[in-house]
Coordinates of C-alpha atoms in Angstrom, one line a residue:
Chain A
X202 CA 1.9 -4.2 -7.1
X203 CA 2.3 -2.0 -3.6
X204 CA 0.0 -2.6 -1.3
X205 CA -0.7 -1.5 2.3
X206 CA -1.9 -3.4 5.1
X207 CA -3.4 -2.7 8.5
X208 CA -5.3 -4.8 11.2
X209 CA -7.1 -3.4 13.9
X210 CA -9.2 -5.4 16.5
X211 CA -12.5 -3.7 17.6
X212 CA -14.7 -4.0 20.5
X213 CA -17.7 -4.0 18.6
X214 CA -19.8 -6.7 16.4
X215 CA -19.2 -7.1 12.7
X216 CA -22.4 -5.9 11.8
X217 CA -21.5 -2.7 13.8
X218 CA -18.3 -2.3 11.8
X219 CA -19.5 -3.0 8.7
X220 CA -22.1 -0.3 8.8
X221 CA -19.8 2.3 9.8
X222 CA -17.7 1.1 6.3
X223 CA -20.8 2.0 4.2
X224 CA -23.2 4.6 5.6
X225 CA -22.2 7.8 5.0
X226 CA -23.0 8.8 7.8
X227 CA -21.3 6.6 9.7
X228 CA -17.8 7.2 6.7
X229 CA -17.9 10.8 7.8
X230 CA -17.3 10.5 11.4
X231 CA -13.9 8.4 10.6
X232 CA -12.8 8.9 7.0
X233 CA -9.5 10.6 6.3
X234 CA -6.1 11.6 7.6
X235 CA -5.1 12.7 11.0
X236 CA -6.8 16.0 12.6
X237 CA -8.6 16.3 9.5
X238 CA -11.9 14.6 9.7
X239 CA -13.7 15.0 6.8
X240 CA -16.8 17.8 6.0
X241 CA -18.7 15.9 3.9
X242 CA -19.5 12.2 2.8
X243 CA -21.9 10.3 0.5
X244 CA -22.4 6.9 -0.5
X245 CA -24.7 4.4 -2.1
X246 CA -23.9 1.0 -0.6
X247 CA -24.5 -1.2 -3.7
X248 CA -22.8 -2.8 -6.0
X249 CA -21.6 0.1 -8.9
X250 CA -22.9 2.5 -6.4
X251 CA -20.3 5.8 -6.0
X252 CA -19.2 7.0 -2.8
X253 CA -17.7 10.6 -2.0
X254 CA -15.4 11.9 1.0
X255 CA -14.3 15.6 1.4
X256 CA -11.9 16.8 3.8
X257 CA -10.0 20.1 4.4
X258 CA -6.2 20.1 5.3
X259 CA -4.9 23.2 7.2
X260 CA -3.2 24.8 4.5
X261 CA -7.2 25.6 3.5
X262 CA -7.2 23.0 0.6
X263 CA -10.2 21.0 0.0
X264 CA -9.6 17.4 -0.8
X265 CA -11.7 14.8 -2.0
X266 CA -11.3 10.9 -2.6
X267 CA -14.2 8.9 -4.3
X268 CA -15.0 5.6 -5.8
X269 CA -17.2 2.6 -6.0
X270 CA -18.3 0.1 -4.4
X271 CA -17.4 -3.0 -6.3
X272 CA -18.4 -6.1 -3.7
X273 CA -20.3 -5.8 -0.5
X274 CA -21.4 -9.3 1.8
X275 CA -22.7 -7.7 4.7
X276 CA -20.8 -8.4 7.2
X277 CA -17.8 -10.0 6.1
X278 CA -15.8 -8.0 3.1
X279 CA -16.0 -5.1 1.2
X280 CA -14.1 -4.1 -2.2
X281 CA -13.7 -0.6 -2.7
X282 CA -12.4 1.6 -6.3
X283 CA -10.6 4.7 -4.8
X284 CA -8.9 7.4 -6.2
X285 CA -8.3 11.3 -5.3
X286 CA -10.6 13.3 -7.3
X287 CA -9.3 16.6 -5.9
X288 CA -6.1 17.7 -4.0
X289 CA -4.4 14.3 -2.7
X290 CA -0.8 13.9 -3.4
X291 CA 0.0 15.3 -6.9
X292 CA 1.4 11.7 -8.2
X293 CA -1.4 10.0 -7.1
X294 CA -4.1 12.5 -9.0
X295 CA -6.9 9.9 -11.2
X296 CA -4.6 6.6 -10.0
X297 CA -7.0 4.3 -9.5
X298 CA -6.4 1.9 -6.5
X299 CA -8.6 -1.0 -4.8
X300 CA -9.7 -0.8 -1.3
X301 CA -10.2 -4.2 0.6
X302 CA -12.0 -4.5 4.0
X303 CA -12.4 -8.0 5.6
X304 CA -13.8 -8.5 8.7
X305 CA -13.8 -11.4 10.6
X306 CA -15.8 -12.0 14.6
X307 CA -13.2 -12.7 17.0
X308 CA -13.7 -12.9 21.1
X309 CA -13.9 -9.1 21.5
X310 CA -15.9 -8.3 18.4
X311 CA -14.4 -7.7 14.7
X312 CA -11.0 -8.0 13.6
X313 CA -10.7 -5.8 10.8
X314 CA -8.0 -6.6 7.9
X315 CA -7.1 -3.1 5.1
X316 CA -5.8 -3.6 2.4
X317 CA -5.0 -0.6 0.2
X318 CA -3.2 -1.7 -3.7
X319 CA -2.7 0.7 -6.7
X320 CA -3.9 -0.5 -9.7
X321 CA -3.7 1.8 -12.1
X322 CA -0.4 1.7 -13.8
X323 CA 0.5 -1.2 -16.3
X324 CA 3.6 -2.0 -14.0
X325 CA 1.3 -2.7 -11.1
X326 CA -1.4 -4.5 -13.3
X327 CA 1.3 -6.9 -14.7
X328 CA 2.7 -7.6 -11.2
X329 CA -1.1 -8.3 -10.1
X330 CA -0.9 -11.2 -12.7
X331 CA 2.0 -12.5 -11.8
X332 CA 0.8 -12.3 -8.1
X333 CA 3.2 -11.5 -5.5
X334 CA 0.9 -9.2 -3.7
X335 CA 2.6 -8.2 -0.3
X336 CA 6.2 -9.4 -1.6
X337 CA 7.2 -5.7 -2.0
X338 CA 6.0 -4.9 1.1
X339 CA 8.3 -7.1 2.9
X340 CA 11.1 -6.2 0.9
X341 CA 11.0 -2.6 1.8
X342 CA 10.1 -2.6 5.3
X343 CA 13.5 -4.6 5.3
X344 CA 15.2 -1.6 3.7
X345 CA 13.4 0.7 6.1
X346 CA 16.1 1.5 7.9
X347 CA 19.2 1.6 6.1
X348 CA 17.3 4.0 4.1
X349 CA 16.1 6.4 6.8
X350 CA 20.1 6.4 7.5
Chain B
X72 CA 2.4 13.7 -18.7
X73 CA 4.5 10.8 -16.5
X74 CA 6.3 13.2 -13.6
X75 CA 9.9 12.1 -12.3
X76 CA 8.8 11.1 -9.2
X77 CA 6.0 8.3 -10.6
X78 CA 8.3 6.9 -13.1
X79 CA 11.2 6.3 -11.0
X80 CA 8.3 4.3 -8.5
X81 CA 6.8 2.7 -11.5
X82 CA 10.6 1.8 -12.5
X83 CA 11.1 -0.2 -9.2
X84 CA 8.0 -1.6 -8.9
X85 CA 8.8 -3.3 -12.4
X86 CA 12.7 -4.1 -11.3
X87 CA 11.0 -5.8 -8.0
X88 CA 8.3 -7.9 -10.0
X89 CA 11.3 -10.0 -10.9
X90 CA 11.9 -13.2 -8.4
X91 CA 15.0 -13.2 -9.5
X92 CA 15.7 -9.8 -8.7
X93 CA 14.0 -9.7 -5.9
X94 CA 16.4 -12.5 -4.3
X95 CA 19.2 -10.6 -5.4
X96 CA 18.2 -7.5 -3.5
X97 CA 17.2 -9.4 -0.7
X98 CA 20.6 -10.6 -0.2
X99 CA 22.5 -7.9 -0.9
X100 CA 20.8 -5.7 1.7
X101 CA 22.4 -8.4 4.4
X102 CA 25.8 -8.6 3.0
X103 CA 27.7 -5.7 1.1
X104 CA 30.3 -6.3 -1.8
X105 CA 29.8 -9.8 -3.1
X106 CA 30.9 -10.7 -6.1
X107 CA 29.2 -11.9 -9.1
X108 CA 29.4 -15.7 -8.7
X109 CA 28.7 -15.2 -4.9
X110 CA 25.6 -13.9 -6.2
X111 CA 25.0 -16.0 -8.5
X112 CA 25.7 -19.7 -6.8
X113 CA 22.1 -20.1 -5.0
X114 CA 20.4 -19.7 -8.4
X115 CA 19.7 -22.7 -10.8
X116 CA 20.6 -19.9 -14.1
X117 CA 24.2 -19.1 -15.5
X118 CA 26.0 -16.7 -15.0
X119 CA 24.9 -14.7 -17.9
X120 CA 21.5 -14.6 -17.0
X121 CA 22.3 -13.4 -13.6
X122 CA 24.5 -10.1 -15.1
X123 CA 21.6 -9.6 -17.0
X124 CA 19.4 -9.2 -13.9
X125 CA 22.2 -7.1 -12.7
X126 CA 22.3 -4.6 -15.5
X127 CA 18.5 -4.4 -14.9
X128 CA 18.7 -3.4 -11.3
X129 CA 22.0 -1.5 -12.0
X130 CA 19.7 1.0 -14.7
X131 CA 17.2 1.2 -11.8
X132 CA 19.9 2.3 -9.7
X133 CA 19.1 0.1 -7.3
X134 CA 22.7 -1.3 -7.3
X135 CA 26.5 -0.2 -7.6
X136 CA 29.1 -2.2 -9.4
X137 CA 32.7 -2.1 -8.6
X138 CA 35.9 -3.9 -10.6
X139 CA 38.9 -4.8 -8.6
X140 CA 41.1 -7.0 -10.4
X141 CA 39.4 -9.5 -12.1
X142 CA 36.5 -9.1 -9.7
X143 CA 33.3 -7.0 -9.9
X144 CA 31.7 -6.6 -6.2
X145 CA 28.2 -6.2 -6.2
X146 CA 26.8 -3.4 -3.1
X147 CA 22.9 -2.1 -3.3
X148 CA 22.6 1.6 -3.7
X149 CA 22.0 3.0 -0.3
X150 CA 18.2 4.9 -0.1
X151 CA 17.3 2.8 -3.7
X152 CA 14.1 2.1 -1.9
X153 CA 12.8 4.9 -0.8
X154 CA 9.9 6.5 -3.3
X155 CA 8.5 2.9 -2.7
X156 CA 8.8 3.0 1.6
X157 CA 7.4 6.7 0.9
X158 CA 4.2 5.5 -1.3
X159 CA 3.7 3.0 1.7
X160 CA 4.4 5.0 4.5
X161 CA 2.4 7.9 3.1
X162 CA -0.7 5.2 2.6
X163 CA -0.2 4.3 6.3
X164 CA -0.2 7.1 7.7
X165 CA -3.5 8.1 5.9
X166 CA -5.4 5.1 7.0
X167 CA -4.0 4.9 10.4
X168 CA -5.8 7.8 11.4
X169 CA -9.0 7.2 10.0
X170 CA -9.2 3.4 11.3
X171 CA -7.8 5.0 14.7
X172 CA -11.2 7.0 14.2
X173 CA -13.1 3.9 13.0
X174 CA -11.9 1.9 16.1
X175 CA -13.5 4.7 18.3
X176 CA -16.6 5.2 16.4
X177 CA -17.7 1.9 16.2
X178 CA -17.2 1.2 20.3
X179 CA -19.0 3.8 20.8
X180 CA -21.7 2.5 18.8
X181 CA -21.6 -1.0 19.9
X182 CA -21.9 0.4 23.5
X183 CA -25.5 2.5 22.5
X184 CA -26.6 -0.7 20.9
X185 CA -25.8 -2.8 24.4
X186 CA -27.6 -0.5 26.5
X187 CA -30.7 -0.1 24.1
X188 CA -30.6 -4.0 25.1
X189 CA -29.7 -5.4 21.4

């Protein structure tokens, strides 16, 4: 299994945070790639409930990630479903992945941990049993460079 | 219908779920052209289980194998890795932004809530 990982510290309380994961208000003023914020969101923050983001690139295309929610505790973690619905990357199109958020109060406020893993394919399914999570990760960053040469 | 592009990630993510392997990769991306019992000594397996991993990440074409005499040198395929750094990089780059956005959006609303005196 792949997975990415990000950490960012906030200056704001957990509870703060965690609302902006799940209201869809809150998704719509954040959610989605760089310069293109997205036009519409929904969500029903509880356990099954669905959740929708659109966005628009500039090439006019309309794109649009959804999922469910599959653990919420308010204000500590959050387990997403995700998958591009619409638009996306074209080998990514119905690839189901799992989106993690953890938050945890630190000095400042929230220290927020992402972690994004495909889950759809049997390769990545097997290598979830097996467990070596981040391994990959490490591995290529190491090879970052000699393959950008 | 299984484009190029996905199978060839799907094909190293399966090559990499190997410890083994893994290990072997690891090292090789450190020191070029070792030979086969270089690569083999750290392991506790024989030597044919080790070719074996071999021809696995050879197939992958993660690898290149090379005969001089009696020796075959062992050097990892240069850019082997990159439909996996892509998937990751492409993910980052995604979720940068928006937790850039996130970072922003919630200051901003943990400075309203101060004020209102909560």
């Amino acid at each position: 299994m792949t997975t990415a990982t990000l950490v960012r510290r906030i200056a704001a309380r957990p509870d703060i945070v965690f609302d902006a994961l799940v209201t869809a208000e809150d998704i719509g003023s954040w959610w989605g790639p760089a310069d293109f914020p997205a036009i519409s969101a929904a969500s029903d923050p509880r356990v099954g409930g669905a959740f929708e983001v659109r966005f628009c690139t500039a090439d006019g295309r309309e794109h649009v990630c959804a999922g469910e929610f599959l653990e919420i505790t308010r204000p500590t973690q959050l387990v997403m479903s995700w998958r591009w619905t619409s638009g996306g990357e074209d080998d990514e199109r119905d690839r189901v992945s799992r989106v993690e958020f953890r938050l945890r109060a630190i000095d400042i406020g929230t220290e927020l941990t992402l972690v994004h893993a495909e889950l759809s394919t049997e390769v990545s399914a097997r290598s979830h049993e097996w467990g070596w999570g981040g391994a990959l990760d490490k591995l290529t960053r190491r090879f970052r460079e000699g393959d950008r040469s | 219908m299984v484009n190029y592009r996905e199978d060839r990630l799907n094909r190293i993510f399966a090559v990499l779920s190997d410890p083994t392997r893994r290990a072997i990769l690891a090292r090789l991306a450190s020191e070029r052209g070792l030979s086969v019992s270089d690569l083999a000594e750290p392991f506790a397996i024989k030597l044919p289980a080790v070719m074996k991993h071999l021809d696995v990440l050879d197939d992958a074409g993660l690898i290149r194998r090379s005969k001089t005499g009696r020796t075959v040198r062992v050097t990892i395929a240069d850019g082997c890795l990159k439909p996996a750094v892509d998937w990751l990089e492409r993910r980052e780059r995604f979720w940068s932004a928006s937790l850039d956005r996130l970072v922003d959006f919630a200051e901003a609303k943990e400075r309203q809530a101060k004020e209102q005196g909560r």
